[in-house]
XYZ file of C-alpha atoms in Angstrom:
627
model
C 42.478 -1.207 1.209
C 42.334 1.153 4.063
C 39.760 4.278 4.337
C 41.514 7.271 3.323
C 39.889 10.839 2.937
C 40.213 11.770 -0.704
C 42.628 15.274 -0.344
C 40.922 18.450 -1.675
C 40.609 18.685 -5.164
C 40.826 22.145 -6.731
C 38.118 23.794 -7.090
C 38.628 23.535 -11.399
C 37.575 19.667 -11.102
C 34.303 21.136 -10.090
C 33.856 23.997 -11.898
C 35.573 23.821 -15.129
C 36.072 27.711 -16.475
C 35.607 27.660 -20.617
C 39.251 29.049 -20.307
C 40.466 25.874 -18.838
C 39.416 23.379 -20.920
C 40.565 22.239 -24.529
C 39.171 22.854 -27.526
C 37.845 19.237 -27.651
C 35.673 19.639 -24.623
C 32.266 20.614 -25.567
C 29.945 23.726 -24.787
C 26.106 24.544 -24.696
C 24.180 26.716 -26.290
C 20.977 27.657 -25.434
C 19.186 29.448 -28.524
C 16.156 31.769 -27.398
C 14.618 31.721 -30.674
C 12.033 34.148 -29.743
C 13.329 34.940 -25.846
C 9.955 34.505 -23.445
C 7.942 34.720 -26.070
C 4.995 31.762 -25.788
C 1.961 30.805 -27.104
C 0.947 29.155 -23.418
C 1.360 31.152 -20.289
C 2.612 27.745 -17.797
C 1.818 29.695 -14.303
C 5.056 28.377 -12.953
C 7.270 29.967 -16.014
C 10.742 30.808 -15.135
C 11.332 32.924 -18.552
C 9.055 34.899 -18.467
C 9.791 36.228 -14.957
C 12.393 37.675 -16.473
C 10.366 40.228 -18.240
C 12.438 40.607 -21.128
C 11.642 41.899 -24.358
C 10.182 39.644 -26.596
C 8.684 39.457 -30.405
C 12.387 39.017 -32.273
C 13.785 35.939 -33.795
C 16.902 34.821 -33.861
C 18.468 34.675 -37.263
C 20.535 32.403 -39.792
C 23.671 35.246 -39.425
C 23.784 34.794 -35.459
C 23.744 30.955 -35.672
C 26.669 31.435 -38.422
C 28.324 34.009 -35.858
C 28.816 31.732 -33.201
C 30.016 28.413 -35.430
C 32.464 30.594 -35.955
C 33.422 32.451 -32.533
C 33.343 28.396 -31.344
C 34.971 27.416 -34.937
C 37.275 24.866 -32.468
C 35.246 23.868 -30.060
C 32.270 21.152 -30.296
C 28.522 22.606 -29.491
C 25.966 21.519 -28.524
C 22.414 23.948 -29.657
C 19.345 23.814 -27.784
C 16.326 25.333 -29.278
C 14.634 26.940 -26.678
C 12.203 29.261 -25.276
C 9.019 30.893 -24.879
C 8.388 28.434 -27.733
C 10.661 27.740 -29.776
C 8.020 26.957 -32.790
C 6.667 30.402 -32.529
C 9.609 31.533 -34.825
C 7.488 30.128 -37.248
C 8.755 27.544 -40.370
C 10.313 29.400 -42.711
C 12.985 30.579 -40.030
C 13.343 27.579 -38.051
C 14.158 25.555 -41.568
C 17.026 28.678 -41.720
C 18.520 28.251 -38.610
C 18.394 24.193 -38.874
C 20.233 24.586 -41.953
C 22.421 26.891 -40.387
C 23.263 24.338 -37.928
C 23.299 21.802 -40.041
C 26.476 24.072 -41.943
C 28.520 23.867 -39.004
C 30.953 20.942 -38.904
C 31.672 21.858 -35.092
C 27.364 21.619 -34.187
C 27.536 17.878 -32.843
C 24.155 18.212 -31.808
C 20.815 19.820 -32.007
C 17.892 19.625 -29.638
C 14.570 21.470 -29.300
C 12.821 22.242 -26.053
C 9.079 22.210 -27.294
C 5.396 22.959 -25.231
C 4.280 20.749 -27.859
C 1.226 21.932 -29.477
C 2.316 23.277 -32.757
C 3.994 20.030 -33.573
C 2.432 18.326 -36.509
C 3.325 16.201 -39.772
C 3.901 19.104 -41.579
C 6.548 20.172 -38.800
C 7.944 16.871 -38.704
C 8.671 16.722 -42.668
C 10.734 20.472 -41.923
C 12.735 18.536 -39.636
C 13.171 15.126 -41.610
C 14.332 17.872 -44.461
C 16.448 20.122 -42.542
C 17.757 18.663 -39.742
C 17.201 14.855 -39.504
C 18.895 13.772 -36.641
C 17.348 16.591 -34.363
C 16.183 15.623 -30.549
C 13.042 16.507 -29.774
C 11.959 16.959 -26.085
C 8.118 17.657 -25.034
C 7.455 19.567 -21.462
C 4.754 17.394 -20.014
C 4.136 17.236 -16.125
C 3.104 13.884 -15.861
C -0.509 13.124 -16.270
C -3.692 15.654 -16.472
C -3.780 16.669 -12.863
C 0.416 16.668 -12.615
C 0.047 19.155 -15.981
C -2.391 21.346 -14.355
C 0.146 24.484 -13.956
C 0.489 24.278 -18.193
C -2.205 26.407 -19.289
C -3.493 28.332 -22.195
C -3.642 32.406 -22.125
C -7.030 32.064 -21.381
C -6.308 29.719 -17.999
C -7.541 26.247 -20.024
C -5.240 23.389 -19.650
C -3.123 22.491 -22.225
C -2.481 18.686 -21.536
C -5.357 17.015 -24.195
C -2.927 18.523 -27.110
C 0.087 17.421 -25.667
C -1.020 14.040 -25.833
C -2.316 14.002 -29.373
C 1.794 14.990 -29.811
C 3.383 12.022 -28.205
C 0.642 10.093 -30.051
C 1.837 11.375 -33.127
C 5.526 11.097 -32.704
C 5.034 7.676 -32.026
C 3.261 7.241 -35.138
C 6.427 8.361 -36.997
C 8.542 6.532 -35.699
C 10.059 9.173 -33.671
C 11.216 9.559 -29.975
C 11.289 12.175 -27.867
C 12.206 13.163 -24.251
C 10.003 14.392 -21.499
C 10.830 17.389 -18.962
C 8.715 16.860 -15.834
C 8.054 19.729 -13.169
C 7.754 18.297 -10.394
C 5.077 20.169 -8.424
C 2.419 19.008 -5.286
C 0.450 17.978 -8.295
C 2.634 14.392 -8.358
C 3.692 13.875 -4.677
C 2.566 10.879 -3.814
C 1.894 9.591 -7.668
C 5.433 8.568 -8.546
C 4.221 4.860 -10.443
C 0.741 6.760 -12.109
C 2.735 9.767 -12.986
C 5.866 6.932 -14.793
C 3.486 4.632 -15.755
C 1.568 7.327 -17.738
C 4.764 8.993 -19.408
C 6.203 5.877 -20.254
C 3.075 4.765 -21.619
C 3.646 6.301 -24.785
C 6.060 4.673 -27.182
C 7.903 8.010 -28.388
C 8.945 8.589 -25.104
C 12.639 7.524 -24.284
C 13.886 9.665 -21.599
C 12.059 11.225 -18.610
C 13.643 14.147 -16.646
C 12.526 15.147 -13.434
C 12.642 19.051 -12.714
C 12.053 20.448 -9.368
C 10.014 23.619 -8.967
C 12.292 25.210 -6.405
C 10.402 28.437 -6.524
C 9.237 28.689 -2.562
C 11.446 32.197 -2.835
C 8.374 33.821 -5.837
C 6.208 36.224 -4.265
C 4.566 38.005 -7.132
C 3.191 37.287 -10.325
C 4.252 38.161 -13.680
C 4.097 41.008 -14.716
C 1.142 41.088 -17.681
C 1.519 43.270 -20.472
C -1.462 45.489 -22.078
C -4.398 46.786 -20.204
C -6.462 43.125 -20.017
C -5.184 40.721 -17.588
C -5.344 37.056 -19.176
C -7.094 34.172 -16.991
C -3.800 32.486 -16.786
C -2.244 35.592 -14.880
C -5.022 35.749 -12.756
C -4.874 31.645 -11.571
C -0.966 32.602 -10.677
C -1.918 35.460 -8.911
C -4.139 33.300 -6.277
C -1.271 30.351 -6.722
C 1.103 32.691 -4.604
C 0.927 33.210 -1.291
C 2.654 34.669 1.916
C 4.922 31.195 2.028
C 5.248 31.222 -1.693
C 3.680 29.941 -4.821
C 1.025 26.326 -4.505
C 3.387 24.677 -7.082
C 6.337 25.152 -5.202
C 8.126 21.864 -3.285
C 10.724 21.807 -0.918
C 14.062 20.006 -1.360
C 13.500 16.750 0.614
C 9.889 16.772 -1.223
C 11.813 16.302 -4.583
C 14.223 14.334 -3.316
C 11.438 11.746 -1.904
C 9.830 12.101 -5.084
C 12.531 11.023 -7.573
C 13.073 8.068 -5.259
C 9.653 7.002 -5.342
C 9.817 7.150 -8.797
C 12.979 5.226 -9.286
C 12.016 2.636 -7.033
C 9.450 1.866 -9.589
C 11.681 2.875 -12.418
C 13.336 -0.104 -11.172
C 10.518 -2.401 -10.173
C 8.112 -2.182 -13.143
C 10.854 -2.554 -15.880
C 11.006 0.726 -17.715
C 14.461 0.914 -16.450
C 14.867 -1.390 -19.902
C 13.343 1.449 -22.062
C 13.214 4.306 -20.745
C 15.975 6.687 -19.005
C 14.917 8.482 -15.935
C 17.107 11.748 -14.628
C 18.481 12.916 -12.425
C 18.630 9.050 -11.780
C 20.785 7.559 -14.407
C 23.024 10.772 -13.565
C 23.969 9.899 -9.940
C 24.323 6.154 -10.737
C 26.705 7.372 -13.457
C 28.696 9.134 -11.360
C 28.483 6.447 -8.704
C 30.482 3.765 -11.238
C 32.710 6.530 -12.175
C 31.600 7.774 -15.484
C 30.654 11.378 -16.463
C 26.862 12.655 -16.782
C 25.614 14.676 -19.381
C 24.059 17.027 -16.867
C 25.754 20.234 -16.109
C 24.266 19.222 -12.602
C 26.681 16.221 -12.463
C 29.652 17.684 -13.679
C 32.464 20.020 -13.909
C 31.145 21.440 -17.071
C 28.678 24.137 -15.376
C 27.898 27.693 -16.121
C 30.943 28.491 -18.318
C 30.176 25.725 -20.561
C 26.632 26.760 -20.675
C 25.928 29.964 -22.560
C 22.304 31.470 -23.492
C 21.432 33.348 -26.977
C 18.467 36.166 -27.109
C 17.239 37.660 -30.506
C 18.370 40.758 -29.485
C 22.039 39.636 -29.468
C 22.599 39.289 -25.385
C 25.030 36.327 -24.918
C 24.277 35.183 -21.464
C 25.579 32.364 -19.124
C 22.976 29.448 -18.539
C 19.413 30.691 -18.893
C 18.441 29.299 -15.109
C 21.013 31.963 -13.714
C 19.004 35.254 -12.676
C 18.764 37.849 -16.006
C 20.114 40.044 -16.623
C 23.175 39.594 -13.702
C 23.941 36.834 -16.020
C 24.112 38.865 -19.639
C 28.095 38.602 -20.898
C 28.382 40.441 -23.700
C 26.529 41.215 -27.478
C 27.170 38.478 -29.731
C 28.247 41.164 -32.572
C 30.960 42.590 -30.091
C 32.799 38.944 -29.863
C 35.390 37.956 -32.733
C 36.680 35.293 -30.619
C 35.814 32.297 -27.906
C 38.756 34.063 -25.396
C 36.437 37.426 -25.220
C 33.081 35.275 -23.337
C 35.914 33.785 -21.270
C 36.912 36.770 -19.970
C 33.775 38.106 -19.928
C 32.788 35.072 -17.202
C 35.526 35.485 -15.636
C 34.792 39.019 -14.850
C 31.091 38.316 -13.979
C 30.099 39.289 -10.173
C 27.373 36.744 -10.359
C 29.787 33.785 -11.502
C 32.088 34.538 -9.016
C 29.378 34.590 -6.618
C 28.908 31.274 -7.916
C 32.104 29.250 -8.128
C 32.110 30.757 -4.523
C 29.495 28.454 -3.705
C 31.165 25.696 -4.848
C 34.159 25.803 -2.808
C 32.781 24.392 0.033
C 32.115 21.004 -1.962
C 36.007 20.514 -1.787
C 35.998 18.705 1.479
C 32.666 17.180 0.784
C 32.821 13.026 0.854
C 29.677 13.654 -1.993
C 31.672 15.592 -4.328
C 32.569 12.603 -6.588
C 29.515 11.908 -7.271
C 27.131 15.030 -6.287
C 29.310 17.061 -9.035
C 28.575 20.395 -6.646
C 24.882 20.619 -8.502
C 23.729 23.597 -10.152
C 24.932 26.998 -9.389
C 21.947 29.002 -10.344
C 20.067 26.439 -7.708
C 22.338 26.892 -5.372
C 22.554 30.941 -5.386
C 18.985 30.871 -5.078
C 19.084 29.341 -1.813
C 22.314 30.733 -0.032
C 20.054 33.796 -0.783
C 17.560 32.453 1.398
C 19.797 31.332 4.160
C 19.045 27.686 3.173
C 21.933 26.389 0.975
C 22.481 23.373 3.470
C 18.607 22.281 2.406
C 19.694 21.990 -1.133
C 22.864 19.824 -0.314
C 20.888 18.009 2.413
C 18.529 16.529 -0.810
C 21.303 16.174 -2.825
C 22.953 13.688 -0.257
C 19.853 11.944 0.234
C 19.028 11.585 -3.820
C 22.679 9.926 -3.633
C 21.852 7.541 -0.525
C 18.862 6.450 -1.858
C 19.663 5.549 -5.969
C 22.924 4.081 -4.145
C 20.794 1.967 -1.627
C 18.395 0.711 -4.691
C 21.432 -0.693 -6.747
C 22.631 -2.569 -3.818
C 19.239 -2.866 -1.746
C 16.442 -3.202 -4.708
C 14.258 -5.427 -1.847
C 14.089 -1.829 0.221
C 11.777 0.333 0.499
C 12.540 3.866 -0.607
C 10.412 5.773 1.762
C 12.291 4.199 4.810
C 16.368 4.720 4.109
C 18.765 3.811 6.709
C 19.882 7.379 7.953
C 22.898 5.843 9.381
C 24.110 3.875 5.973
C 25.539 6.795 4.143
C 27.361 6.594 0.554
C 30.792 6.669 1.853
C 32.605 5.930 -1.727
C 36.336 4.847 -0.960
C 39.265 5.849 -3.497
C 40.627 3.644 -4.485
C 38.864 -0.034 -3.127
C 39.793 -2.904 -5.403
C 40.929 -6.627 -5.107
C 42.894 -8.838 -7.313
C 40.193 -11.361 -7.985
C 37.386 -10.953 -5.366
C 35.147 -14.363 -7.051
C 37.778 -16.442 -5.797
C 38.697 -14.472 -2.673
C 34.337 -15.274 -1.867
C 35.440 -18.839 -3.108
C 38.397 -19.623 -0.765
C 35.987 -17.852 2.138
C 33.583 -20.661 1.845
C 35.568 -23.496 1.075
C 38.289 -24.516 3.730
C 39.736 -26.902 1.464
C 40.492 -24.729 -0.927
C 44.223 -24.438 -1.733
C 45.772 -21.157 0.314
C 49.722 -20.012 -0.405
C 51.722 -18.667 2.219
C 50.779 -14.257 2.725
C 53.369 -11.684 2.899
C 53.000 -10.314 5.970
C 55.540 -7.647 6.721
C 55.013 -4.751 9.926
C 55.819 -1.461 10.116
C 57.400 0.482 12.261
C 53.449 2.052 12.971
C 51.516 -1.307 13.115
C 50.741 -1.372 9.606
C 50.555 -5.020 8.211
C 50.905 -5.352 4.503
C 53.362 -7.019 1.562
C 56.301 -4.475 2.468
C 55.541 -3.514 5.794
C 55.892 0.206 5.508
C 53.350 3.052 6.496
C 50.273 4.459 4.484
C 48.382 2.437 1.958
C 50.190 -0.813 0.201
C 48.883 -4.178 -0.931
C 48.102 -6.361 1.220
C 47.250 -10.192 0.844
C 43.961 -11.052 1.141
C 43.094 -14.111 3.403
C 40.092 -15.745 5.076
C 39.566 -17.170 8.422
C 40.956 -20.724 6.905
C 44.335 -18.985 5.882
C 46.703 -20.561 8.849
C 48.091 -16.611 8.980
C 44.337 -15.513 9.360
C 44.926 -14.150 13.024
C 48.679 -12.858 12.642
C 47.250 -10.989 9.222
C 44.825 -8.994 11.243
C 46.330 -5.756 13.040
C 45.791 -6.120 16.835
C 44.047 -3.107 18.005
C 40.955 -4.370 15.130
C 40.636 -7.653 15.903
C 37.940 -7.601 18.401
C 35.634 -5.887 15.407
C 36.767 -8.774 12.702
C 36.120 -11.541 15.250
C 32.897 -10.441 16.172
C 31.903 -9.816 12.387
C 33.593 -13.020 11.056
C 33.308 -15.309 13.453
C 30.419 -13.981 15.345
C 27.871 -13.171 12.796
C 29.685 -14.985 9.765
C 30.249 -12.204 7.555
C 33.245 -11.707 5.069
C 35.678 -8.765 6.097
C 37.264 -8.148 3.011
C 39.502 -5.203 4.845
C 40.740 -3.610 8.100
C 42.750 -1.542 9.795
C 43.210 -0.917 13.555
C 43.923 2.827 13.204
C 47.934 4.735 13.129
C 48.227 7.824 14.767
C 52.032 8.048 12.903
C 52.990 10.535 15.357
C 56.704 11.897 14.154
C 56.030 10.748 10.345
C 56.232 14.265 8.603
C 53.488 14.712 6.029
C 51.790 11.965 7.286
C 47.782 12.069 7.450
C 46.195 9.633 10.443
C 44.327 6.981 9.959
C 41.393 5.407 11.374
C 39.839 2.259 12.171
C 37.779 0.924 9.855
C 36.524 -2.480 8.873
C 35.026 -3.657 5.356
C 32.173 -6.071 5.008
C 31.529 -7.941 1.747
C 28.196 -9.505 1.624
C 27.786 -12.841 -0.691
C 24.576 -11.704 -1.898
C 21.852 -9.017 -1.745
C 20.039 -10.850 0.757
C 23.120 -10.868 3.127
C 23.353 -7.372 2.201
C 20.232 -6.074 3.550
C 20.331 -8.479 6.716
C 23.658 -7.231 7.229
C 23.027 -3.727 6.687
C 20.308 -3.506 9.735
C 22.081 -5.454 11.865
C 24.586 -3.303 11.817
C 22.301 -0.283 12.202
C 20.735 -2.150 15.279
C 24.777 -2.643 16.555
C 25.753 1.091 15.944
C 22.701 2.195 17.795
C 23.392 0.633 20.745
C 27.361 1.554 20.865
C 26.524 4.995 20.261
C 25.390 5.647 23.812
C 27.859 4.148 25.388
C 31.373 5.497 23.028
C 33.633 8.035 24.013
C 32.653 11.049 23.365
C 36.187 11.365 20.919
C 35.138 8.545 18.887
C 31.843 7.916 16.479
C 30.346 5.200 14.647
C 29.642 6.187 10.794
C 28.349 3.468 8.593
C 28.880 3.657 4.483
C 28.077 1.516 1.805
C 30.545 1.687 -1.236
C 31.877 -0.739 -4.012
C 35.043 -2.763 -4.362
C 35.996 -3.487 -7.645
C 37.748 -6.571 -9.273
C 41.016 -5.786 -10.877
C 40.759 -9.505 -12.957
C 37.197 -8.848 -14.066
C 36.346 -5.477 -13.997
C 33.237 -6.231 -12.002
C 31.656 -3.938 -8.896
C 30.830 -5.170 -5.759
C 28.804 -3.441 -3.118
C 30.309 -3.084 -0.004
C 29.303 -1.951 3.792
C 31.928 -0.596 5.628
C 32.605 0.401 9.276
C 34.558 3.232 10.480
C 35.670 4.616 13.865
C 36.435 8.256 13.523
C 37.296 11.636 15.991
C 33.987 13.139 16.674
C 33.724 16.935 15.422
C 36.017 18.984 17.226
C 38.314 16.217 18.742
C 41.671 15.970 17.404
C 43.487 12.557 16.361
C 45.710 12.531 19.634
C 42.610 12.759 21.985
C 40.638 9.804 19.524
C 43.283 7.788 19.906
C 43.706 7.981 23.062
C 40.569 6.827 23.741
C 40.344 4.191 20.510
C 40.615 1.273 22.832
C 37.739 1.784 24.824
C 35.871 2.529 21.854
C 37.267 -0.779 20.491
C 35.111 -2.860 23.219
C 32.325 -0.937 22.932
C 31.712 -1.625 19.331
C 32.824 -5.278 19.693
C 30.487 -6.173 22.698
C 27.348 -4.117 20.596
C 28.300 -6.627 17.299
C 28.273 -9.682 20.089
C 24.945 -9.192 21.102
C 22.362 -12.074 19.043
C 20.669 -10.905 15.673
C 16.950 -9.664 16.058
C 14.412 -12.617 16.127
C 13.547 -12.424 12.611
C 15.941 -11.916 9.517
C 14.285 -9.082 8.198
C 13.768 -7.226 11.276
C 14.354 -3.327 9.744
C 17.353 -1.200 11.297
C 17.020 1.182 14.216
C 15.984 4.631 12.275
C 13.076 6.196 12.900
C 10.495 5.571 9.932
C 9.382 9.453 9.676
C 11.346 10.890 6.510
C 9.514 13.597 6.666
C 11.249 17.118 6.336
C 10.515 17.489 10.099
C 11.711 14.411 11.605
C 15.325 15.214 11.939
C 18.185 13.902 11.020
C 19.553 13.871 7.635
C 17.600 11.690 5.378
């Protein structure tokens, strides 16, 4: 169970063109019932920046047009906007039955401001569409909702609330869209507390306004400007719009939030994204969100009344217009329309570089039309940089619930190791503690490299797993490691549930090197978090005094149980080349490195065990470092 850097995956495991995929894979459709078109004027509004024309509906015959364009290929609709509800009833009960006609619609949601909704609305759907998903944009509380106003600039929060009262009334649920804005920093628990509060709501998704790149207002049309445009217009200013937050500002915010996701028990009831994303991708299992997965642009597509097919409706309009929906006869026509797109090309461009990244499993590569918006800017590391922390920190909480969120361990990165299991790792903890436990004789077989494992050959095999009461403890242990394990094991009493001492494999052809690494399997989540600072504490010392060839990274993964199916969470050590230093020149110097890290991990723990770990406690944007 040896480190090993996952090899490139192409680029298609990423970013999945609609070409690629089979007809049982799913797409999105994004239905612009009445394109901007709103009855509110929210000053942070991404649709109608667009200034496209507005007024039409979408009709019954479109909705019947693409069931059949997608006659083999499962869809998802979103009703969307403007609002959605301005279509009025008599043709949203049309299109629902529309969708409701379609055997390949699997599912129908409806992106609402809210206000319109009332029993009468709420019979059309019980009628039409029963099973329809309803999701209310609400910022939070009154002062987080403050950029939702009317036309004429009042807010628009005291009728969103008489919704959400209603929906619970009916029985009904519904999801929230948040915006995260400067309106919340800081009020993670008032701003959860307060959605959650409400009994309809099941789901909260946090949204960051990413918008620091806006420098001018909407355009109004007619000769009167409303209030509303007026409040944007002193919103923006020479560094960009008030509602705008950086990266690392949404980053700390979902974290807040999560911790008390976590804490205060709505975890039980109430979903919280991107959150429940990243830890799905962190056990292995696909997201929902485009964000999170493979299925991005091409499996997102975006329907105007005036028949523009579109990619996803974040991407910038109308660079991401396909094709009229009365010109396709057939799903291969938008695929080759994408494929011949500048600004999707431009895209999966972007995503190349997540190839080599040790996120990509669970990061997903994020969202293009995010991610375009920054390389414009010259800042497309800032939006990884939060996407990497977001990761560190929901990984931390499952494994560290006892630490703080606003003080991560900028050393203890989410290093996830492919693959990292064990036979039966409740009785491989059981034998560790018990020395009379019984212990069969291990396999121990060397290559001709120094690899030590059941059949003694090169690269990764099984190897027996033993304990420091296994009378082959020290002959199962590759030399060039040892000094790590002992200190670790026998120094501060931790289990070591792997290691390797490093193989250069010099004359193997193909062969990729290895490095040292060492795996640490805490008992419980106390040992975890003692653990985990100590060896912060241990890696800050040795880093002053290691070759400059070799450095210390720390990671915290899982090792799974191949009898039981159960996780573990892991901390694990590794000794790798420092950028720019090639494997001959790290291992010629490995040895050295070797007693540097052993004497740091000798020195005595710090006088109290739950001293924190040697990071600075500024996460702020400015404090340097990667958070």
């Amino acid at each position: 169970m040896h480190l090993t850097h996952t090899p490139p995956t192409d680029l298609e495991s990423l970013y999945s063109p609609l070409s690629s995929t089979g007809q049982d894979t799913a797409a999105s459709v994004i239905l612009k019932l009445r394109g901007e078109t709103c009855d509110i004027d929210c000053l942070y509004c991404f649709e109608k920046r667009k200034e496209s024309p507005g007024g039409a509906r979408i009709g019954a015959a479109q909705v019947h047009r693409l069931g059949s364009i997608f006659s083999g290929r499962p869809l998802n609709v979103e009703l969307h906007g403007g609002e959605p509800l301005t279509a009025g009833r008599t043709r949203i009960a049309e299109i629902l039955d529309a969708l409701a006609a379609q055997p390949n619609v699997i599912g129908v949601s409806l992106q609402t401001n809210g206000l319109r909704l009332d029993d009468t609305w709420l019979d059309l759907f019980d009628r039409h569409y029963p099973d329809l998903e309803i999701g209310i944009s609400l910022d939070g509380d009154a002062l987080g909702n403050s950029w939702r106003v009317g036309y004429d600039g009042n807010p628009t929060y005291p009728r969103v609330i008489e919704t959400l009262s209603l929906l619970g009334r009916r029985g009904r649920r519904a999801g929230v869209v948040c915006a995260v804005t400067p309106y919340v920093l800081g009020r993670a628990s008032e701003v959860l507390d307060h959605l959650t509060s409400f009994p309809a709501v099941t789901a909260v998704s946090l949204v960051p306004c990413f918008d620091a790149a806006v420098s001018r207002s909407t355009t109004a049309v007619g000769t009167r400007t409303p209030a509303s445009r007026a409040l944007q217009r002193r919103a923006i200013g020479p560094t960009g719009p008030a509602w705008a937050v950086t990266p690392q500002q949404y980053a700390g915010f979902v974290l807040e939030t999560a911790r008390h996701w976590v804490a205060s028990g709505a975890f039980r009831h109430v979903g919280l994204d991107p959150v429940v994303s990243v830890i799905r991708r962190l056990k292995g299992l696909r997201s929902r969100s485009c964000h999170f997965s493979d299925l991005k642009c091409d499996h997102v597509l975006t329907l105007y009344p005036d028949d523009r097919l579109g990619s996803c409706d974040e991407l910038p309009w109308p660079q991401a217009g396909l094709i009229s929906l009365s010109d396709v006869r057939a799903e291969a026509q938008i695929a080759t329309a994408q494929a011949g797109s500048p600004l999707l090309e431009r895209a999966r461009s972007l995503v190349t570089k997540c190839l080599t990244c040790d996120y990509r499993d669970t990061c997903g590569a994020g969202c293009p039309a995010v991610r375009l918006r920054f390389a414009a800017a010259g800042e497309e590391d800032a939006y990884c940089d939060h996407r990497m922390r977001l990761i560190d920190g929901i990984a931390a909480l499952l494994t560290e619930p006892n630490q703080p969120p606003d003080v991560p361990c900028s050393r203890l990165l989410h290093r996830p190791i492919h693959p990292n299991d064990m036979h039966h790792v409740a009785a491989f903890l059981a034998r560790w503690n018990d020395p009379t436990a019984p212990r069969p004789p291990a396999r121990l077989q060397v290559s001709a490299y120094g690899n030590i494992n059941t059949v003694g050959l090169p690269g990764k095999h099984e190897a027996d797993d033993l304990d420091p009461h296994h009378p082959q403890w020290h002959e199962g242990i590759e030399p060039g490691v040892r000094p790590i394990v002992d200190a670790l094991t026998a120094g501060w009493g931790t289990v070591t549930y792997d290691s390797c001492q490093g193989h250069a494999y010099d004359g193997l052809p193909g062969a990729e090197p290895r490095y040292l690494s060492v795996g640490v399997l805490p008992r419980d989540r106390d040992e975890y978090t003692r653990t985990a600072s100590r060896l912060c504490r241990a890696t800050a010392r040795a880093e002053t005094a290691l070759p400059g060839t070799c450095s210390l990274l720390l990671g915290h993964a899982e090792l799974t149980c191949r009898t039981t199916g159960r996780t573990y969470p892991t901390l694990d050590l590794h000794l790798v080349p420092s950028p720019g230093t090639t494997p001959a020149a790290y291992f010629r110097n490995l040895d050295t490195a070797v007693r540097v890290l052993a004497d740091a991990l000798a020195e005595p723990p710090a006088t109290t065990p739950t001293s924190p770990c040697a990071c600075p406690t500024d996460t702020s944007p400015t404090a340097g470092g990667r958070q």
